[in-house]
GROMACS .gro file of C-alpha atoms in nm:
model
  347
    1MET     CA    1   2.877   7.507  -5.115
    2ASP     CA    2   2.548   7.686  -5.160
    3ILE     CA    3   2.491   7.788  -5.532
    4LEU     CA    4   2.297   8.141  -5.571
    5GLN     CA    5   2.073   8.092  -5.898
    6LEU     CA    6   2.084   8.387  -6.139
    7THR     CA    7   1.977   8.216  -6.417
    8SER     CA    8   1.614   8.154  -6.564
    9ARG     CA    9   1.761   7.920  -6.783
   10LYS     CA   10   1.550   7.584  -6.742
   11ARG     CA   11   1.724   7.266  -6.758
   12GLU     CA   12   1.711   7.088  -7.101
   13THR     CA   13   1.556   6.818  -7.147
   14TYR     CA   14   1.477   6.599  -7.546
   15HIS     CA   15   1.169   6.518  -7.730
   16VAL     CA   16   1.031   6.174  -7.725
   17GLN     CA   17   0.939   6.054  -8.115
   18LEU     CA   18   0.782   5.723  -8.136
   19THR     CA   19   0.779   5.442  -8.441
   20TYR     CA   20   0.632   5.102  -8.519
   21SER     CA   21   0.692   4.843  -8.776
   22LEU     CA   22   0.693   4.489  -8.836
   23LEU     CA   23   1.053   4.568  -9.035
   24TRP     CA   24   1.207   4.628  -8.639
   25GLU     CA   25   1.022   4.363  -8.493
   26SER     CA   26   1.184   4.128  -8.799
   27ALA     CA   27   1.587   4.274  -8.711
   28LEU     CA   28   1.488   4.215  -8.336
   29GLY     CA   29   1.386   3.831  -8.419
   30ILE     CA   30   1.726   3.795  -8.623
   31ALA     CA   31   1.941   3.971  -8.330
   32ALA     CA   32   1.717   3.732  -8.044
   33ILE     CA   33   1.791   3.414  -8.237
   34THR     CA   34   2.131   3.486  -8.332
   35ASN     CA   35   2.183   3.562  -7.897
   36SER     CA   36   2.238   3.210  -7.791
   37LYS     CA   37   2.338   3.341  -7.417
   38LEU     CA   38   2.020   3.565  -7.427
   39LEU     CA   39   1.757   3.300  -7.521
   40GLN     CA   40   1.679   3.141  -7.180
   41THR     CA   41   1.609   3.485  -7.077
   42LEU     CA   42   1.359   3.594  -7.322
   43GLU     CA   43   0.990   3.561  -7.242
   44ARG     CA   44   0.921   3.286  -7.529
   45PRO     CA   45   1.059   2.952  -7.408
   46GLU     CA   46   1.368   2.790  -7.605
   47LYS     CA   47   1.140   2.575  -7.725
   48TYR     CA   48   1.007   2.841  -7.956
   49TRP     CA   49   1.302   2.926  -8.081
   50ASP     CA   50   1.386   2.564  -8.157
   51GLU     CA   51   1.077   2.527  -8.348
   52ILE     CA   52   1.167   2.818  -8.517
   53LYS     CA   53   1.532   2.634  -8.659
   54ASN     CA   54   1.357   2.333  -8.704
   55SER     CA   55   1.102   2.489  -8.976
   56ILE     CA   56   1.288   2.691  -9.134
   57THR     CA   57   1.476   2.671  -9.487
   58ASP     CA   58   1.841   2.560  -9.485
   59GLU     CA   59   1.957   2.887  -9.661
   60LEU     CA   60   1.815   3.142  -9.353
   61LEU     CA   61   1.951   2.867  -9.147
   62ALA     CA   62   2.291   2.932  -9.289
   63HIS     CA   63   2.237   3.274  -9.304
   64LEU     CA   64   2.140   3.341  -8.912
   65ASN     CA   65   2.442   3.122  -8.822
   66PHE     CA   66   2.649   3.438  -9.037
   67VAL     CA   67   2.484   3.655  -8.837
   68GLU     CA   68   2.583   3.515  -8.534
   69GLN     CA   69   2.928   3.468  -8.635
   70ASN     CA   70   2.944   3.861  -8.750
   71ASN     CA   71   2.661   4.005  -8.544
   72THR     CA   72   2.525   4.166  -8.871
   73TRP     CA   73   2.160   4.193  -8.735
   74LYS     CA   74   2.337   4.539  -8.647
   75SER     CA   75   2.338   4.651  -8.982
   76LEU     CA   76   1.999   4.558  -9.015
   77LEU     CA   77   1.865   4.812  -8.787
   78GLN     CA   78   2.149   5.058  -8.859
   79ILE     CA   79   1.995   5.088  -9.186
   80LEU     CA   80   1.613   5.040  -9.091
   81HIS     CA   81   1.728   5.414  -8.884
   82GLN     CA   82   1.794   5.619  -9.247
   83ARG     CA   83   1.448   5.642  -9.346
   84LYS     CA   84   1.082   5.500  -9.252
   85PHE     CA   85   1.039   5.183  -9.531
   86ALA     CA   86   0.704   5.093  -9.593
   87ASP     CA   87   0.755   4.751  -9.666
   88LEU     CA   88   1.036   4.510  -9.734
   89SER     CA   89   1.054   4.594 -10.063
   90GLU     CA   90   1.160   4.913  -9.965
   91PHE     CA   91   1.425   4.793  -9.784
   92THR     CA   92   1.537   4.580 -10.029
   93THR     CA   93   1.550   4.824 -10.334
   94TYR     CA   94   1.709   5.069 -10.102
   95VAL     CA   95   1.979   4.807  -9.997
   96ASN     CA   96   2.076   4.730 -10.346
   97ALA     CA   97   2.074   5.044 -10.439
   98ILE     CA   98   2.324   5.192 -10.204
   99ASP     CA   99   2.718   5.330 -10.254
  100GLU     CA  100   2.948   5.078 -10.088
  101THR     CA  101   3.137   5.360  -9.872
  102GLU     CA  102   2.811   5.482  -9.759
  103LEU     CA  103   2.657   5.108  -9.672
  104ARG     CA  104   2.984   5.069  -9.501
  105PHE     CA  105   2.954   5.437  -9.289
  106ILE     CA  106   2.557   5.356  -9.214
  107CYS     CA  107   2.645   5.052  -9.077
  108LEU     CA  108   2.952   5.111  -8.843
  109PRO     CA  109   2.785   5.192  -8.508
  110PHE     CA  110   2.796   5.581  -8.412
  111ILE     CA  111   2.997   5.591  -8.106
  112GLY     CA  112   2.963   6.013  -8.047
  113ILE     CA  113   3.045   6.328  -8.241
  114ASP     CA  114   3.432   6.293  -8.194
  115TYR     CA  115   3.448   5.970  -8.336
  116GLN     CA  116   3.244   6.063  -8.681
  117ILE     CA  117   3.549   6.157  -8.863
  118TYR     CA  118   3.711   5.829  -8.816
  119ARG     CA  119   3.350   5.664  -8.861
  120GLU     CA  120   3.365   5.837  -9.250
  121LYS     CA  121   3.734   5.757  -9.291
  122ALA     CA  122   3.727   5.387  -9.183
  123ALA     CA  123   3.427   5.318  -9.443
  124GLN     CA  124   3.679   5.448  -9.687
  125GLY     CA  125   3.938   5.181  -9.536
  126GLU     CA  126   4.143   5.384  -9.352
  127LYS     CA  127   4.313   5.131  -9.145
  128SER     CA  128   4.467   5.395  -8.901
  129SER     CA  129   4.084   5.538  -8.841
  130VAL     CA  130   3.936   5.165  -8.790
  131GLU     CA  131   4.209   5.158  -8.537
  132LYS     CA  132   4.103   5.408  -8.328
  133LEU     CA  133   3.756   5.282  -8.342
  134VAL     CA  134   3.859   4.973  -8.222
  135GLN     CA  135   4.074   5.111  -7.949
  136ALA     CA  136   3.731   5.327  -7.868
  137THR     CA  137   3.506   5.048  -7.835
  138ALA     CA  138   3.717   4.822  -7.663
  139ASP     CA  139   3.492   4.760  -7.393
  140ASN     CA  140   3.200   4.682  -7.585
  141PRO     CA  141   3.169   4.290  -7.591
  142PHE     CA  142   3.105   4.292  -7.963
  143PHE     CA  143   3.194   4.648  -8.136
  144PRO     CA  144   3.539   4.567  -8.221
  145THR     CA  145   3.515   4.302  -8.427
  146TYR     CA  146   3.214   4.406  -8.585
  147ILE     CA  147   3.382   4.711  -8.722
  148GLU     CA  148   3.678   4.518  -8.799
  149PHE     CA  149   3.430   4.282  -9.025
  150MET     CA  150   3.191   4.619  -9.127
  151THR     CA  151   3.543   4.728  -9.298
  152LYS     CA  152   3.655   4.417  -9.498
  153CYS     CA  153   3.397   4.244  -9.609
  154ASP     CA  154   3.274   4.214  -9.917
  155ILE     CA  155   3.019   4.456  -9.967
  156SER     CA  156   2.810   4.252 -10.311
  157PHE     CA  157   2.797   3.966 -10.050
  158LEU     CA  158   2.723   4.173  -9.756
  159LYS     CA  159   2.361   4.372  -9.931
  160GLU     CA  160   2.289   3.970 -10.062
  161HIS     CA  161   2.312   3.895  -9.701
  162LEU     CA  162   2.117   4.122  -9.515
  163ILE     CA  163   1.821   4.122  -9.794
  164HIS     CA  164   1.807   3.760  -9.754
  165VAL     CA  165   1.797   3.684  -9.418
  166MET     CA  166   1.561   3.999  -9.392
  167ARG     CA  167   1.339   3.854  -9.635
  168GLY     CA  168   1.365   3.480  -9.548
  169TRP     CA  169   1.273   3.567  -9.137
  170TYR     CA  170   0.984   3.781  -9.240
  171LYS     CA  171   0.806   3.557  -9.463
  172GLU     CA  172   0.944   3.219  -9.288
  173VAL     CA  173   0.857   3.337  -8.921
  174LEU     CA  174   0.705   3.657  -8.896
  175LYS     CA  175   0.429   3.661  -9.179
  176ARG     CA  176   0.228   3.343  -8.959
  177ASP     CA  177   0.163   3.636  -8.711
  178ALA     CA  178   0.215   3.969  -8.915
  179THR     CA  179  -0.143   4.087  -8.876
  180GLU     CA  180  -0.184   3.973  -8.498
  181ILE     CA  181   0.178   4.132  -8.481
  182SER     CA  182   0.141   4.456  -8.614
  183THR     CA  183  -0.195   4.513  -8.440
  184ILE     CA  184  -0.003   4.438  -8.078
  185LEU     CA  185   0.273   4.720  -8.178
  186LYS     CA  186  -0.005   4.931  -8.291
  187ASN     CA  187  -0.136   4.889  -8.000
  188ASP     CA  188   0.112   5.023  -7.788
  189TYR     CA  189   0.230   5.299  -8.011
  190GLU     CA  190  -0.093   5.447  -7.937
  191ALA     CA  191  -0.101   5.424  -7.572
  192LYS     CA  192   0.250   5.549  -7.552
  193LYS     CA  193   0.126   5.846  -7.841
  194GLN     CA  194  -0.148   5.926  -7.595
  195MET     CA  195   0.068   5.921  -7.254
  196ARG     CA  196   0.359   6.149  -7.466
  197GLU     CA  197   0.073   6.452  -7.374
  198LYS     CA  198  -0.005   6.387  -6.980
  199LEU     CA  199   0.381   6.261  -6.910
  200ALA     CA  200   0.755   6.487  -6.933
  201PRO     CA  201   0.950   6.373  -7.151
  202GLU     CA  202   1.199   6.189  -6.895
  203GLU     CA  203   0.867   6.007  -6.741
  204LEU     CA  204   0.764   5.866  -7.033
  205VAL     CA  205   1.115   5.684  -7.119
  206GLN     CA  206   1.076   5.553  -6.792
  207TRP     CA  207   0.728   5.414  -6.821
  208ALA     CA  208   0.719   5.287  -7.163
  209THR     CA  209   1.070   5.092  -7.040
  210GLY     CA  210   0.939   5.021  -6.670
  211GLY     CA  211   1.209   5.194  -6.529
  212VAL     CA  212   1.509   5.300  -6.782
  213THR     CA  213   1.617   5.633  -6.576
  214TYR     CA  214   1.741   5.815  -6.882
  215THR     CA  215   1.821   6.225  -6.822
  216PRO     CA  216   1.946   6.433  -7.056
  217GLU     CA  217   2.296   6.453  -7.201
  218PRO     CA  218   2.495   6.665  -7.465
  219SER     CA  219   2.450   6.641  -7.825
  220VAL     CA  220   2.093   6.388  -7.728
  221HIS     CA  221   1.825   6.572  -7.841
  222GLN     CA  222   1.587   6.331  -7.940
  223VAL     CA  223   1.479   5.972  -7.776
  224LEU     CA  224   1.331   5.762  -7.998
  225LEU     CA  225   1.107   5.493  -7.892
  226ILE     CA  226   0.995   5.143  -8.046
  227PRO     CA  227   0.780   4.899  -7.937
  228GLN     CA  228   0.896   4.501  -7.970
  229TYR     CA  229   0.737   4.205  -7.872
  230ILE     CA  230   1.021   3.946  -7.943
  231TYR     CA  231   1.277   4.035  -7.700
  232ARG     CA  232   1.052   4.083  -7.407
  233PRO     CA  233   1.085   4.138  -7.132
  234TRP     CA  234   1.445   4.333  -7.222
  235ASN     CA  235   1.478   4.698  -7.339
  236ILE     CA  236   1.741   4.718  -7.594
  237GLU     CA  237   1.956   5.055  -7.593
  238ALA     CA  238   2.153   5.231  -7.900
  239ASP     CA  239   2.252   5.510  -8.006
  240ILE     CA  240   2.221   5.708  -8.346
  241GLU     CA  241   2.359   6.078  -8.423
  242GLY     CA  242   2.164   6.277  -8.240
  243THR     CA  243   1.921   6.028  -8.066
  244LYS     CA  244   1.878   5.777  -7.804
  245VAL     CA  245   1.680   5.438  -7.931
  246PHE     CA  246   1.505   5.208  -7.698
  247TYR     CA  247   1.387   4.936  -7.843
  248TYR     CA  248   1.111   4.869  -7.540
  249PRO     CA  249   0.905   4.579  -7.456
  250VAL     CA  250   0.540   4.660  -7.533
  251SER     CA  251   0.265   4.619  -7.267
  252ASN     CA  252   0.053   4.349  -7.126
  253GLU     CA  253  -0.240   4.594  -7.248
  254SER     CA  254  -0.109   4.586  -7.590
  255ILE     CA  255  -0.127   4.226  -7.586
  256THR     CA  256  -0.517   4.221  -7.491
  257PRO     CA  257  -0.655   4.564  -7.549
  258TYR     CA  258  -0.972   4.452  -7.506
  259ASP     CA  259  -0.956   4.326  -7.160
  260LYS     CA  260  -0.897   4.668  -6.982
  261TYR     CA  261  -0.814   4.432  -6.602
  262THR     CA  262  -0.498   4.328  -6.762
  263PRO     CA  263  -0.203   4.570  -6.576
  264ASN     CA  264   0.095   4.662  -6.692
  265ASN     CA  265   0.318   4.375  -6.591
  266PHE     CA  266   0.578   4.657  -6.469
  267LEU     CA  267   0.287   4.809  -6.272
  268VAL     CA  268   0.266   4.438  -6.147
  269LEU     CA  269   0.656   4.368  -6.068
  270LYS     CA  270   0.668   4.725  -5.895
  271HIS     CA  271   0.399   4.648  -5.661
  272LYS     CA  272   0.469   4.313  -5.630
  273ALA     CA  273   0.844   4.410  -5.513
  274LEU     CA  274   0.649   4.691  -5.263
  275GLY     CA  275   0.468   4.396  -5.134
  276ASP     CA  276   0.686   4.320  -4.845
  277GLU     CA  277   0.763   4.433  -4.525
  278VAL     CA  278   1.114   4.403  -4.527
  279ARG     CA  279   1.154   4.522  -4.898
  280LEU     CA  280   0.946   4.839  -4.743
  281ARG     CA  281   1.217   4.905  -4.458
  282ILE     CA  282   1.491   4.848  -4.761
  283VAL     CA  283   1.292   5.105  -4.922
  284LYS     CA  284   1.293   5.372  -4.645
  285LEU     CA  285   1.660   5.339  -4.553
  286LEU     CA  286   1.718   5.373  -4.900
  287SER     CA  287   1.474   5.688  -4.958
  288GLU     CA  288   1.732   5.864  -4.669
  289GLU     CA  289   2.071   5.811  -4.844
  290ASN     CA  290   2.260   5.558  -5.044
  291ARG     CA  291   2.373   5.248  -4.863
  292THR     CA  292   2.580   4.926  -4.897
  293LEU     CA  293   2.435   4.612  -4.858
  294GLN     CA  294   2.635   4.579  -4.533
  295ASP     CA  295   2.451   4.915  -4.432
  296LEU     CA  296   2.126   4.768  -4.472
  297THR     CA  297   2.225   4.412  -4.339
  298ASP     CA  298   2.334   4.615  -4.025
  299GLN     CA  299   2.020   4.871  -3.981
  300LEU     CA  300   1.784   4.541  -4.050
  301ASN     CA  301   1.970   4.257  -3.865
  302ILE     CA  302   1.880   4.015  -4.099
  303GLY     CA  303   2.101   3.797  -4.328
  304LYS     CA  304   2.329   3.935  -4.611
  305SER     CA  305   2.211   3.668  -4.873
  306THR     CA  306   1.833   3.770  -4.698
  307ILE     CA  307   1.898   4.108  -4.785
  308HIS     CA  308   2.066   4.052  -5.153
  309HIS     CA  309   1.784   3.819  -5.228
  310HIS     CA  310   1.556   4.149  -5.191
  311LEU     CA  311   1.749   4.412  -5.361
  312LYS     CA  312   1.736   4.173  -5.615
  313ILE     CA  313   1.373   4.195  -5.660
  314LEU     CA  314   1.390   4.556  -5.649
  315ARG     CA  315   1.612   4.589  -5.878
  316ALA     CA  316   1.445   4.371  -6.138
  317ALA     CA  317   1.136   4.591  -6.098
  318LYS     CA  318   1.321   4.921  -6.137
  319LEU     CA  319   1.258   5.100  -5.820
  320VAL     CA  320   1.669   5.037  -5.681
  321GLU     CA  321   1.974   5.108  -5.844
  322ILE     CA  322   2.352   5.062  -5.767
  323LEU     CA  323   2.569   5.394  -5.771
  324HIS     CA  324   2.884   5.423  -5.659
  325ALA     CA  325   2.886   5.027  -5.501
  326LYS     CA  326   2.596   5.141  -5.294
  327TYR     CA  327   2.208   5.105  -5.337
  328GLY     CA  328   2.003   5.385  -5.388
  329LEU     CA  329   1.632   5.425  -5.452
  330LYS     CA  330   1.479   5.565  -5.815
  331LYS     CA  331   1.270   5.805  -5.658
  332ASP     CA  332   1.126   5.930  -5.966
  333ALA     CA  333   1.004   5.594  -6.009
  334ILE     CA  334   0.812   5.587  -5.645
  335GLN     CA  335   0.654   5.895  -5.752
  336LEU     CA  336   0.579   5.775  -6.095
  337LEU     CA  337   0.390   5.489  -5.945
  338CYS     CA  338   0.088   5.683  -5.899
  339LYS     CA  339   0.033   5.827  -6.256
  340GLU     CA  340   0.124   5.459  -6.388
  341LEU     CA  341  -0.164   5.320  -6.134
  342GLU     CA  342  -0.402   5.605  -6.236
  343VAL     CA  343  -0.370   5.521  -6.626
  344TYR     CA  344  -0.446   5.202  -6.527
  345LEU     CA  345  -0.773   5.250  -6.315
  346GLU     CA  346  -0.865   5.498  -6.563
  347LYS     CA  347  -0.875   5.240  -6.830
   0.00000   0.00000   0.00000
């Protein structure tokens, strides 16, 4: 049915904020090394992570094992969102001074406005509220056990653990390359800040993350973009009150800022994905309508496994997505491609 538009109200969107810090990089490094299943998918080789484990003190290694068992990297990120910490010392002072109930509340994940009252009561030890949060996060791979741990753990030990693992990682791992990494993070922050003046909020998020389409949703008024180097090539998505967070991978240009000929890694991925006749045919078909794998196989008269391979490449380049069991073209990503190329050529 057609809709007669009698409103002048524009579609709401969100504001994009940017920040960066070596403390974020530390917390994400701790998250990365304690996620054994993900390590082999990261840009840095497994040898890099093994060398870290072999070079750190037994005390830090023990704390990292505790992180892996209880996912306390999430606690570190939650705390870092409370304020802009100038340095590790300020972070330590804050953790030491915080009230027990408040720390539990901060560390518990935000899962929506409707669950805030249960989050508050769970932090106070109310069992029924803890159960509510556990049930509401049953589909998450670690939230249920993390929530139970966070509502039962000894707070004095938790504080000691969070401070020691953060301090240990910063001093034993990050400090040796701190100047270089800080420069890379700043370069990326400045580049995204400059582009914020040229792109619409949704375009900026898509460009920064290399293709993540995040449309406005109720109660989310802000998107926070935080560059990270340690977790490349992954984007990490999180929610805090009123804000969607993307810890996104820094671009190639931020790593080599003085080489104006180095293209953005996402730009390269997209053009490689489009540099094939079969994939261009797929893009053309998907521009007309969303289609199943069988639809594409029938249309192109090519083997299903071959089509699936090409779709994987297009999806990795964030040009194609799966919607309701069908493949669809991310048309906004195609439209943004011209602007991305223009940014590169004008460097």
